[in-house]
């Protein structure tokens, strides 16, 4: 995707004399002082058309006087251009931009939670993932990877017989702090000030939440007066882990975020690393990646369809969807060796060449699947109950899409054709033909229709990939063997001393990346999954930010559910289709 053009950058420079414009190899950055931040962002949104909020996060530089740098990524839908705005927090404080973009409320709370940066003017600056009263900020550089062991957990033997020497246990007595019931109660009260009759807890363990999410509903009868979402039930610190691993080591972790679309996660990540390292991907690998990413998209949409229909009482669709989903899982398992967290991709290509017979099985699937899609439509699309539960529920406007940073089917259901595969093609998406379906009303029903049509378009892409792969010779390379940062395939390591030495070097020392920064994203089933990498020239990223499409899509839920009933919450949440492993990361 192009970055801000030089003409627009010159206009900004004329308007803001003290703004520094930086054109790097992979980005365009605007450096602004904290005092001018709101003015610049308002100008970018209202005058220059950068009205689509993509992400906000912080980078910690503990050796600097102004320690925390705030980074904003914005998108201009008219020009199809991105820009990055950077500013330094003074005394650990930045102005809140939630009046410009509503989703900044969640992004700023995450930065406060992870770094301790305070945001002046924020309406309710609370923890995002951790509980109220937790004294530390995990993404700061001085916070240890293993946490701070400070709570003693004695063994049962010690409680009964006292401490022995040698000890009666084989684990350390000190552990990191965990939340108590009092902490959780304090967190709940801090999130929602009761206005109506009853505060209802939905989750964190409820089949309708599709994961461990904790919703708070302030109810007047069955109508929701206000709502907040407490995340963090599954928080695993992926960004912190990434800073302590070589680039190739982090790839399996991406599978465990949106675990319904592991290959799509891997594709977005390796694309970012390959851009940073300058790795060319062979043609065969690009088509294999594209084919499997689209199979994974159908796989994910089938799970959404089956569980979303089940939530509203349609059991048959759930059983039908899992019938087809099993066929896709078999194809993935037959090539990657794993069904769910596949770790199939590699920096520079894919782990294995296609297994024998894969293309024949895929062709059989794409021939059969249209008939199955027709069955789903017959069961739901004109079903009176389905229409009553989905039509005019959770209407999202185009302006909401930009203000809440919405992407994926949620944005396209509101008529915004934002699709990374078209706007910034990666893998082989610029070499295949497909359409981007969009909705008109932006309700739950439109989001249903968009995802149904996306499965049709995925079939088109897969069919073209199969046709291309059948024409390529069997000996065509599936991984870039020449680049020094790309690990050699296992079969070569067993036969070649050079390959063994190369892999040994990468495993032990990693491969140093050039200094600089990249932001690359992929079109996941749940929206834009982006990876921002800030490199200081080491073999590990200094900062790796994961832009979650599911998190931003979920941020609009409290607004949409206000004034509606609890029953609508089930349909609305299903239409947003969040996966908690990605929202919590």
Coordinates of C-alpha atoms in Angstrom, one line a residue:
X1 CA 0.0 0.0 0.0
X2 CA 1.4 3.4 -0.9
X3 CA 2.5 5.8 1.9
X4 CA 1.7 9.5 2.0
X5 CA 2.9 11.1 -1.3
X6 CA 5.5 13.9 -1.3
X7 CA 3.0 16.5 -2.4
X8 CA 0.7 15.9 0.6
X9 CA 3.8 15.8 2.8
X10 CA 4.9 19.2 1.5
X11 CA 1.4 20.6 2.3
X12 CA 1.7 19.4 5.8
X13 CA 5.2 20.9 6.1
X14 CA 3.9 24.3 5.0
X15 CA 1.0 24.2 7.4
X16 CA 3.0 22.9 10.4
X17 CA 6.5 24.4 10.2
X18 CA 7.9 22.3 13.1
X19 CA 6.6 19.0 11.8
X20 CA 9.5 16.8 10.6
X21 CA 8.7 14.6 7.5
X22 CA 10.7 11.4 7.3
X23 CA 10.5 9.2 4.2
X24 CA 12.0 5.8 5.1
X25 CA 12.5 2.8 2.8
X26 CA 9.1 1.3 3.9
X27 CA 7.1 4.1 5.6
X28 CA 6.4 7.8 5.7
X29 CA 6.6 9.3 9.2
X30 CA 5.5 12.7 10.6
X31 CA 7.3 13.7 13.8
X32 CA 5.3 16.2 15.8
X33 CA 5.6 17.7 19.3
X34 CA 3.0 16.7 21.9
X35 CA 1.6 20.2 22.0
X36 CA 0.8 20.1 18.3
X37 CA -0.4 16.5 18.1
X38 CA -4.1 17.1 18.2
X39 CA -3.9 19.9 15.7
X40 CA -2.0 17.8 13.3
X41 CA -4.2 14.7 13.6
X42 CA -7.3 16.9 13.2
X43 CA -5.8 18.4 10.0
X44 CA -4.9 15.0 8.7
X45 CA -8.4 13.6 9.3
X46 CA -10.5 16.6 8.2
X47 CA -8.3 18.3 5.5
X48 CA -6.1 15.5 4.1
X49 CA -8.6 12.6 4.3
X50 CA -6.7 10.4 6.7
X51 CA -10.0 9.5 8.5
X52 CA -9.6 5.7 8.9
X53 CA -7.9 5.0 12.2
X54 CA -5.7 1.9 11.8
X55 CA -3.7 1.6 15.1
X56 CA -2.0 3.4 18.0
X57 CA 0.7 2.0 20.3
X58 CA 3.8 3.0 22.2
X59 CA 7.6 2.2 22.0
X60 CA 9.7 2.3 25.1
X61 CA 13.1 3.9 25.0
X62 CA 14.3 3.8 28.6
X63 CA 17.6 5.5 27.9
X64 CA 15.8 8.7 26.6
X65 CA 14.6 11.5 28.8
X66 CA 11.2 11.4 27.0
X67 CA 10.9 7.7 27.4
X68 CA 7.7 6.7 25.5
X69 CA 7.0 7.4 21.8
X70 CA 3.4 7.3 20.7
X71 CA 2.8 5.9 17.1
X72 CA -0.4 6.5 15.2
X73 CA -1.1 4.7 11.9
X74 CA -3.8 6.4 9.7
X75 CA -5.3 5.5 6.3
X76 CA -6.7 7.7 3.5
X77 CA -9.4 5.7 1.8
X78 CA -9.6 8.2 -1.1
X79 CA -6.0 8.1 -2.0
X80 CA -5.2 4.6 -0.7
X81 CA -2.3 5.9 1.3
X82 CA -1.1 5.4 4.9
X83 CA 0.9 7.6 7.1
X84 CA 2.6 7.2 10.5
X85 CA 2.5 10.0 13.1
X86 CA 5.0 9.9 16.0
X87 CA 5.2 12.0 19.1
X88 CA 7.0 11.8 22.5
X89 CA 5.1 11.6 25.7
X90 CA 6.1 14.4 28.1
X91 CA 6.3 13.3 31.7
X92 CA 4.7 10.1 30.6
X93 CA 1.6 11.9 29.3
X94 CA -0.1 12.3 25.9
X95 CA -3.3 14.0 24.9
X96 CA -6.3 11.7 24.2
X97 CA -7.5 11.6 20.6
X98 CA -10.8 9.7 21.5
X99 CA -12.8 12.8 20.3
X100 CA -11.3 12.4 16.9
X101 CA -11.5 8.6 16.7
X102 CA -13.7 6.6 19.1
X103 CA -11.6 3.5 19.0
X104 CA -8.7 5.4 20.3
X105 CA -10.4 5.0 23.7
X106 CA -9.4 1.3 23.7
X107 CA -6.0 1.8 22.1
X108 CA -5.1 4.4 24.7
X109 CA -6.2 2.2 27.5
X110 CA -4.0 -0.6 26.2
X111 CA -1.0 1.8 26.1
X112 CA -1.8 2.9 29.7
X113 CA -2.1 -0.8 30.8
X114 CA 1.1 -2.0 29.1
X115 CA 3.4 1.1 29.4
X116 CA 1.8 3.4 32.1
X117 CA 1.4 6.3 29.6
X118 CA -1.4 8.6 30.8
X119 CA -3.8 10.3 28.4
X120 CA -5.1 13.7 29.2
X121 CA -8.8 14.1 28.5
X122 CA -9.5 10.4 28.4
X123 CA -13.1 9.8 29.7
X124 CA -12.3 6.7 31.8
X125 CA -8.6 5.7 31.7
X126 CA -8.6 2.2 33.1
X127 CA -6.6 -1.0 32.6
X128 CA -7.4 -2.8 29.4
X129 CA -6.2 -6.4 30.0
X130 CA -4.9 -6.4 33.6
X131 CA -6.9 -5.8 36.7
X132 CA -7.2 -2.5 38.6
X133 CA -4.5 -2.3 41.2
X134 CA -1.8 -4.2 39.3
X135 CA 1.4 -2.2 39.9
X136 CA 3.5 -3.0 36.9
X137 CA 3.5 -2.3 33.1
X138 CA 4.5 -5.5 31.2
X139 CA 5.6 -4.0 27.9
X140 CA 8.2 -1.7 29.5
X141 CA 11.7 -2.8 28.7
X142 CA 12.6 -3.2 32.4
X143 CA 9.8 -5.6 33.1
X144 CA 11.2 -9.2 33.0
X145 CA 9.8 -11.7 30.5
X146 CA 9.0 -14.2 33.2
X147 CA 7.2 -11.5 35.3
X148 CA 8.1 -10.5 38.9
X149 CA 8.0 -13.4 41.4
X150 CA 6.7 -11.9 44.6
X151 CA 3.9 -14.1 46.0
X152 CA 4.9 -17.1 48.0
X153 CA 3.0 -20.3 47.2
X154 CA 4.1 -23.0 49.7
X155 CA 3.7 -26.7 49.1
X156 CA 1.1 -28.8 50.9
X157 CA 3.9 -30.8 52.7
X158 CA 5.3 -27.5 54.1
X159 CA 1.9 -26.4 55.4
X160 CA 1.6 -29.7 57.3
X161 CA 5.2 -30.4 58.4
X162 CA 7.1 -27.2 58.0
X163 CA 9.9 -26.3 55.7
X164 CA 12.5 -28.9 55.1
X165 CA 16.1 -28.9 53.9
X166 CA 16.4 -30.0 51.1
X167 CA 12.9 -28.7 50.2
X168 CA 10.0 -31.1 49.7
X169 CA 9.2 -29.6 46.3
X170 CA 10.9 -29.2 43.0
X171 CA 9.5 -25.7 42.1
X172 CA 10.2 -22.2 43.2
X173 CA 8.2 -20.9 46.1
X174 CA 7.8 -17.4 44.7
X175 CA 5.3 -16.8 41.8
X176 CA 4.0 -13.8 39.9
X177 CA 1.0 -12.0 41.3
X178 CA -2.5 -13.1 40.1
X179 CA -5.8 -11.4 40.6
X180 CA -7.9 -12.0 43.7
X181 CA -11.7 -11.8 43.9
X182 CA -11.3 -8.4 45.4
X183 CA -9.2 -7.3 42.5
X184 CA -11.8 -8.5 40.0
X185 CA -14.6 -6.7 41.9
X186 CA -12.6 -3.5 41.9
X187 CA -12.0 -3.9 38.2
X188 CA -15.7 -4.4 37.5
X189 CA -16.7 -1.3 39.5
X190 CA -14.1 0.8 37.8
X191 CA -15.4 -0.1 34.3
X192 CA -19.0 0.7 34.7
X193 CA -20.8 3.2 36.9
X194 CA -24.3 1.8 37.4
X195 CA -27.1 3.9 35.9
X196 CA -30.0 1.5 35.6
X197 CA -31.6 -1.4 37.6
X198 CA -29.1 -4.3 37.3
X199 CA -25.6 -5.0 36.1
X200 CA -25.4 -8.3 34.4
X201 CA -22.2 -10.3 33.9
X202 CA -22.0 -12.1 30.6
X203 CA -19.0 -14.4 30.5
X204 CA -16.0 -14.7 30.8
X205 CA -17.0 -18.4 30.4
X206 CA -20.2 -18.5 28.3
X207 CA -20.8 -20.4 25.0
X208 CA -22.3 -17.2 23.5
X209 CA -19.2 -15.2 24.0
X210 CA -17.2 -17.6 21.7
X211 CA -14.2 -17.3 24.1
X212 CA -13.2 -15.9 27.5
X213 CA -14.6 -12.4 27.2
X214 CA -16.3 -10.6 30.1
X215 CA -19.2 -8.3 29.2
X216 CA -20.9 -6.0 31.7
X217 CA -24.4 -4.9 30.8
X218 CA -26.3 -2.2 32.8
X219 CA -29.9 -3.2 32.2
X220 CA -33.2 -1.5 32.4
X221 CA -35.5 -4.6 32.1
X222 CA -34.1 -6.4 29.1
X223 CA -32.7 -3.2 27.4
X224 CA -29.0 -2.4 27.7
X225 CA -28.4 1.1 29.0
X226 CA -24.6 0.9 28.9
X227 CA -22.0 -1.8 28.3
X228 CA -18.3 -2.4 28.8
X229 CA -16.0 -5.2 27.8
X230 CA -13.3 -6.6 30.1
X231 CA -10.6 -8.3 28.1
X232 CA -7.4 -10.0 29.4
X233 CA -8.8 -13.4 30.4
X234 CA -6.5 -15.0 27.8
X235 CA -3.7 -12.5 27.8
X236 CA -0.4 -14.1 26.9
X237 CA 2.0 -11.2 26.2
X238 CA 2.7 -12.1 22.5
X239 CA 4.4 -8.7 21.8
X240 CA 6.7 -9.1 24.8
X241 CA 7.6 -12.7 23.8
X242 CA 8.4 -11.5 20.2
X243 CA 11.0 -9.0 21.6
X244 CA 12.9 -12.0 23.1
X245 CA 12.9 -14.3 20.2
X246 CA 14.7 -14.5 16.8
X247 CA 12.4 -13.6 13.9
X248 CA 11.9 -17.2 12.7
X249 CA 11.2 -18.4 16.3
X250 CA 8.1 -16.2 16.7
X251 CA 6.2 -17.7 13.8
X252 CA 4.5 -20.6 15.7
X253 CA 3.2 -18.0 18.2
X254 CA 1.2 -16.3 15.5
X255 CA -0.9 -19.5 15.1
X256 CA -2.0 -19.2 18.6
X257 CA -3.6 -15.7 18.3
X258 CA -6.5 -16.2 15.8
X259 CA -6.3 -20.0 16.1
X260 CA -9.2 -20.3 13.6
X261 CA -7.0 -18.9 10.8
X262 CA -3.5 -19.9 11.7
X263 CA -2.1 -19.8 8.1
X264 CA -3.5 -16.3 7.5
X265 CA -1.7 -15.1 10.7
X266 CA 1.5 -16.7 9.5
X267 CA 1.2 -15.1 6.1
X268 CA 0.8 -11.6 7.5
X269 CA 3.8 -12.1 9.8
X270 CA 6.3 -13.6 7.3
X271 CA 5.3 -10.9 4.8
X272 CA 6.4 -8.2 7.3
X273 CA 9.7 -10.0 8.1
X274 CA 10.4 -10.7 4.4
X275 CA 9.9 -7.0 3.6
X276 CA 12.2 -6.0 6.4
X277 CA 14.9 -8.5 5.4
X278 CA 14.4 -8.1 1.6
X279 CA 13.5 -11.8 1.0
X280 CA 12.1 -12.7 -2.4
X281 CA 9.5 -15.5 -2.3
X282 CA 9.4 -18.1 -5.1
X283 CA 6.4 -18.2 -7.4
X284 CA 5.3 -21.6 -6.3
X285 CA 5.4 -20.6 -2.6
X286 CA 3.3 -17.5 -3.3
X287 CA 0.6 -19.6 -4.9
X288 CA 0.7 -22.3 -2.2
X289 CA 0.4 -19.5 0.4
X290 CA -2.6 -17.9 -1.4
X291 CA -4.4 -21.2 -1.9
X292 CA -4.0 -22.2 1.8
X293 CA -4.9 -18.8 3.1
X294 CA -8.2 -18.9 1.1
X295 CA -8.9 -22.4 2.3
X296 CA -8.3 -21.1 5.8
X297 CA -10.7 -18.2 5.2
X298 CA -13.5 -20.6 4.2
X299 CA -12.6 -22.7 7.2
X300 CA -13.0 -19.7 9.5
X301 CA -16.2 -18.4 7.9
X302 CA -17.7 -21.9 8.2
X303 CA -17.0 -21.9 12.0
X304 CA -18.5 -18.4 12.2
X305 CA -21.6 -19.5 10.2
X306 CA -22.1 -22.7 12.2
X307 CA -21.6 -21.1 15.7
X308 CA -23.5 -17.9 14.8
X309 CA -26.5 -19.9 13.6
X310 CA -26.3 -22.2 16.6
X311 CA -26.4 -19.1 18.9
X312 CA -29.7 -18.1 17.3
X313 CA -31.1 -21.7 17.5
X314 CA -30.3 -23.1 14.1
X315 CA -28.6 -26.4 15.0
X316 CA -28.7 -28.0 11.5
X317 CA -26.5 -25.3 9.9
X318 CA -23.8 -25.9 12.6
X319 CA -23.7 -29.6 11.7
X320 CA -23.6 -28.9 8.0
X321 CA -20.8 -26.3 8.3
X322 CA -18.6 -28.7 10.3
X323 CA -19.0 -31.3 7.7
X324 CA -17.3 -29.1 5.1
X325 CA -14.9 -27.7 7.6
X326 CA -13.5 -31.2 8.3
X327 CA -12.5 -31.6 4.7
X328 CA -10.5 -28.4 4.8
X329 CA -8.8 -29.4 8.0
X330 CA -7.8 -32.7 6.4
X331 CA -6.2 -30.8 3.5
X332 CA -4.2 -28.6 6.0
X333 CA -3.2 -31.5 8.1
X334 CA -2.1 -33.6 5.1
X335 CA 0.4 -30.8 4.2
X336 CA 1.4 -29.2 7.4
X337 CA 1.1 -32.2 9.7
X338 CA -1.1 -30.2 12.1
X339 CA -4.8 -29.4 12.0
X340 CA -5.1 -26.2 14.0
X341 CA -1.8 -24.5 14.7
X342 CA -0.1 -25.5 11.5
X343 CA 3.2 -23.6 11.4
X344 CA 3.2 -24.3 7.7
X345 CA 4.8 -21.1 6.4
X346 CA 8.4 -20.2 6.6
X347 CA 10.3 -16.9 6.1
X348 CA 11.0 -17.2 2.4
X349 CA 8.4 -19.8 1.4
X350 CA 6.6 -22.7 2.9
X351 CA 7.8 -25.6 5.1
X352 CA 7.0 -28.4 2.7
X353 CA 6.2 -28.8 -0.9
X354 CA 2.6 -29.9 -1.7
X355 CA 1.8 -33.4 -0.5
X356 CA 1.0 -35.9 -3.3
X357 CA -2.6 -35.7 -4.4
X358 CA -3.3 -32.3 -2.7
X359 CA -4.4 -30.5 -5.8
X360 CA -6.8 -33.4 -6.7
X361 CA -8.4 -33.2 -3.3
X362 CA -8.7 -29.4 -3.5
X363 CA -10.3 -29.6 -6.9
X364 CA -12.9 -32.1 -5.6
X365 CA -13.6 -29.7 -2.7
X366 CA -14.1 -26.6 -4.9
X367 CA -16.4 -28.6 -7.2
X368 CA -18.6 -29.8 -4.3
X369 CA -18.6 -26.7 -2.1
X370 CA -21.0 -24.5 -4.2
X371 CA -23.7 -27.1 -3.6
X372 CA -23.1 -26.9 0.1
X373 CA -23.3 -23.1 0.1
X374 CA -26.6 -23.4 -1.6
X375 CA -27.9 -25.6 1.2
X376 CA -26.8 -22.9 3.8
X377 CA -28.7 -20.2 1.8
X378 CA -31.8 -22.4 1.7
X379 CA -31.7 -22.9 5.4
X380 CA -31.0 -19.3 6.4
X381 CA -31.1 -16.5 3.8
X382 CA -34.9 -16.3 3.6
X383 CA -35.7 -17.9 6.9
X384 CA -38.2 -15.7 8.8
X385 CA -36.6 -16.2 12.2
X386 CA -33.2 -15.5 10.8
X387 CA -34.4 -12.3 9.2
X388 CA -36.1 -11.1 12.4
X389 CA -32.9 -11.7 14.4
X390 CA -30.5 -10.1 12.0
X391 CA -32.2 -7.4 9.9
X392 CA -31.6 -3.8 11.1
X393 CA -29.7 -5.1 14.2
X394 CA -26.3 -3.5 14.9
X395 CA -26.3 -1.1 12.0
X396 CA -22.7 0.3 11.4
X397 CA -22.4 3.4 9.2
X398 CA -19.4 4.2 7.0
X399 CA -18.4 6.9 9.4
X400 CA -18.4 4.3 12.2
X401 CA -16.0 2.2 10.1
X402 CA -13.4 4.9 10.0
X403 CA -13.9 6.2 13.6
X404 CA -13.7 2.7 15.1
X405 CA -10.9 1.3 12.9
X406 CA -13.2 -1.4 11.6
X407 CA -11.9 -3.8 8.9
X408 CA -12.7 -7.1 7.2
X409 CA -16.3 -8.2 6.6
X410 CA -17.5 -5.8 9.4
X411 CA -16.3 -2.8 7.3
X412 CA -17.3 -4.3 4.0
X413 CA -20.8 -5.0 5.3
X414 CA -21.2 -1.3 5.7
X415 CA -20.2 -0.6 2.1
X416 CA -16.5 0.2 2.6
X417 CA -14.5 -1.9 0.2
X418 CA -11.4 -2.1 2.4
X419 CA -9.6 -5.3 1.5
X420 CA -5.8 -5.6 1.9
X421 CA -5.7 -8.2 -0.8
X422 CA -6.8 -5.6 -3.3
X423 CA -5.3 -2.4 -1.8
X424 CA -1.9 -3.8 -0.9
X425 CA -1.6 -7.2 -2.7
X426 CA 0.7 -9.8 -1.1
X427 CA 1.4 -13.5 -1.9
X428 CA -0.2 -14.0 -5.3
X429 CA -3.3 -11.8 -4.8
X430 CA -2.2 -9.4 -7.5
X431 CA -2.2 -12.3 -10.0
X432 CA -5.7 -13.7 -9.4
X433 CA -9.1 -12.3 -10.1
X434 CA -11.8 -11.9 -7.4
X435 CA -14.4 -9.4 -6.3
X436 CA -14.8 -7.6 -3.0
X437 CA -18.4 -8.0 -1.8
X438 CA -19.9 -5.1 0.1
X439 CA -23.2 -4.5 2.0
X440 CA -25.6 -1.6 1.9
X441 CA -27.3 -1.3 5.3
X442 CA -24.4 -2.4 7.5
X443 CA -26.5 -4.6 9.8
X444 CA -26.0 -8.2 11.1
X445 CA -27.7 -9.5 8.0
X446 CA -25.4 -7.6 5.6
X447 CA -22.4 -9.0 7.4
X448 CA -23.8 -12.4 7.0
X449 CA -24.3 -12.0 3.2
X450 CA -20.8 -10.5 2.8
X451 CA -19.1 -13.5 4.5
X452 CA -21.3 -15.9 2.4
X453 CA -20.2 -14.2 -0.8
X454 CA -16.5 -14.1 0.4
X455 CA -16.5 -17.9 0.5
X456 CA -17.6 -17.9 -3.2
X457 CA -14.8 -15.5 -4.0
X458 CA -12.3 -17.6 -2.1
X459 CA -13.3 -20.6 -4.3
X460 CA -12.5 -18.5 -7.4
X461 CA -9.1 -17.7 -6.0
X462 CA -8.3 -21.3 -5.0
X463 CA -9.4 -22.5 -8.4
X464 CA -6.9 -20.1 -10.1
X465 CA -4.2 -21.1 -7.7
X466 CA -4.7 -24.8 -8.5
X467 CA -4.6 -24.1 -12.2
X468 CA -1.3 -22.3 -11.8
X469 CA 0.3 -24.9 -9.5
X470 CA -0.6 -27.7 -12.0
X471 CA 1.4 -25.9 -14.7
X472 CA 4.5 -25.4 -12.5
X473 CA 7.1 -28.1 -12.7
X474 CA 7.4 -30.4 -9.7
X475 CA 11.0 -29.2 -9.2
X476 CA 10.0 -25.5 -8.9
X477 CA 11.4 -24.1 -5.6
X478 CA 8.9 -23.7 -2.7
X479 CA 11.4 -21.7 -0.5
X480 CA 14.1 -19.2 -1.2
X481 CA 17.3 -21.2 -0.6
X482 CA 19.7 -18.5 -1.4
X483 CA 18.9 -15.8 1.1
X484 CA 21.1 -16.0 4.2
X485 CA 18.1 -15.4 6.6
X486 CA 16.1 -18.3 5.2
X487 CA 16.5 -21.7 6.9
X488 CA 17.2 -24.6 4.5
X489 CA 14.6 -27.4 4.3
X490 CA 15.1 -30.3 6.6
X491 CA 15.9 -32.8 3.8
X492 CA 18.8 -30.5 2.6
X493 CA 20.2 -30.3 6.1
X494 CA 20.6 -34.1 6.2
X495 CA 22.5 -34.1 2.9
X496 CA 24.5 -30.8 2.8
X497 CA 27.1 -29.6 5.2
X498 CA 26.6 -26.0 4.0
X499 CA 22.8 -26.2 4.8
X500 CA 23.5 -27.7 8.2
X501 CA 26.0 -24.9 9.1
X502 CA 23.6 -22.2 7.8
X503 CA 20.7 -23.5 9.9
X504 CA 22.9 -23.9 12.9
X505 CA 24.0 -20.3 12.6
X506 CA 20.4 -19.0 12.3
X507 CA 19.1 -21.1 15.1
X508 CA 21.9 -20.0 17.5
X509 CA 22.5 -16.4 16.5
X510 CA 19.4 -15.5 14.3
X511 CA 19.8 -13.3 11.3
X512 CA 20.4 -9.6 11.9
X513 CA 17.8 -7.4 10.3
X514 CA 18.6 -4.0 8.8
X515 CA 17.8 -1.0 11.0
X516 CA 14.4 0.5 10.2
X517 CA 10.7 -0.1 10.5
X518 CA 8.0 -1.8 8.5
X519 CA 4.2 -2.1 8.8
X520 CA 2.7 -4.9 6.8
X521 CA -0.8 -6.3 7.2
X522 CA -2.8 -9.2 5.8
X523 CA -6.5 -9.6 5.1
X524 CA -7.6 -12.1 7.8
X525 CA -11.1 -13.5 8.1
X526 CA -11.6 -11.1 11.0
X527 CA -10.1 -8.1 9.3
X528 CA -6.7 -6.5 9.0
X529 CA -4.0 -8.2 11.0
X530 CA -0.9 -6.0 10.9
X531 CA 2.6 -6.3 12.1
X532 CA 4.7 -3.3 12.9
X533 CA 8.4 -4.1 13.4
X534 CA 10.9 -1.6 14.7
X535 CA 14.4 -2.9 14.2
X536 CA 17.7 -1.7 15.7
X537 CA 19.8 -4.0 13.6
X538 CA 19.6 -7.0 15.9
X539 CA 18.4 -10.5 15.2
X540 CA 15.3 -9.8 17.4
X541 CA 12.8 -7.0 16.9
X542 CA 13.2 -4.1 19.3
X543 CA 9.4 -3.6 19.1
X544 CA 6.9 -5.8 17.5
X545 CA 3.3 -4.5 17.5
X546 CA 0.4 -6.7 16.5
X547 CA -2.5 -4.8 15.1
X548 CA -5.6 -6.9 15.8
X549 CA -8.6 -6.6 13.5
X550 CA -10.7 -8.5 16.0
X551 CA -9.9 -6.0 18.8
X552 CA -10.9 -2.9 16.9
X553 CA -14.0 -4.6 15.5
X554 CA -15.1 -5.5 19.1
X555 CA -14.5 -1.9 20.2
X556 CA -17.8 -0.8 18.6
X557 CA -19.9 -3.4 20.4
X558 CA -20.7 -1.2 23.5
X559 CA -22.1 1.5 21.2
X560 CA -24.1 -0.8 19.0
X561 CA -25.8 -2.7 21.9
X562 CA -26.9 0.4 23.8
X563 CA -30.7 0.6 23.7
X564 CA -31.1 -2.9 22.4
X565 CA -32.0 -6.1 24.2
X566 CA -29.8 -8.8 25.6
X567 CA -31.0 -11.2 22.9
X568 CA -29.6 -8.8 20.3
X569 CA -26.1 -9.1 22.0
X570 CA -25.9 -12.7 20.9
X571 CA -26.6 -11.9 17.2
X572 CA -24.4 -8.8 17.2
X573 CA -21.4 -10.4 18.8
X574 CA -21.6 -13.3 16.4
X575 CA -21.7 -10.9 13.4
X576 CA -18.5 -9.2 14.7
X577 CA -16.8 -12.6 14.9
X578 CA -14.0 -11.9 17.4
X579 CA -11.4 -14.5 18.5
X580 CA -10.1 -13.9 22.0
X581 CA -6.6 -15.3 21.3
X582 CA -6.2 -12.3 18.9
X583 CA -8.0 -9.6 20.9
X584 CA -5.9 -10.5 24.0
X585 CA -2.7 -11.5 22.2

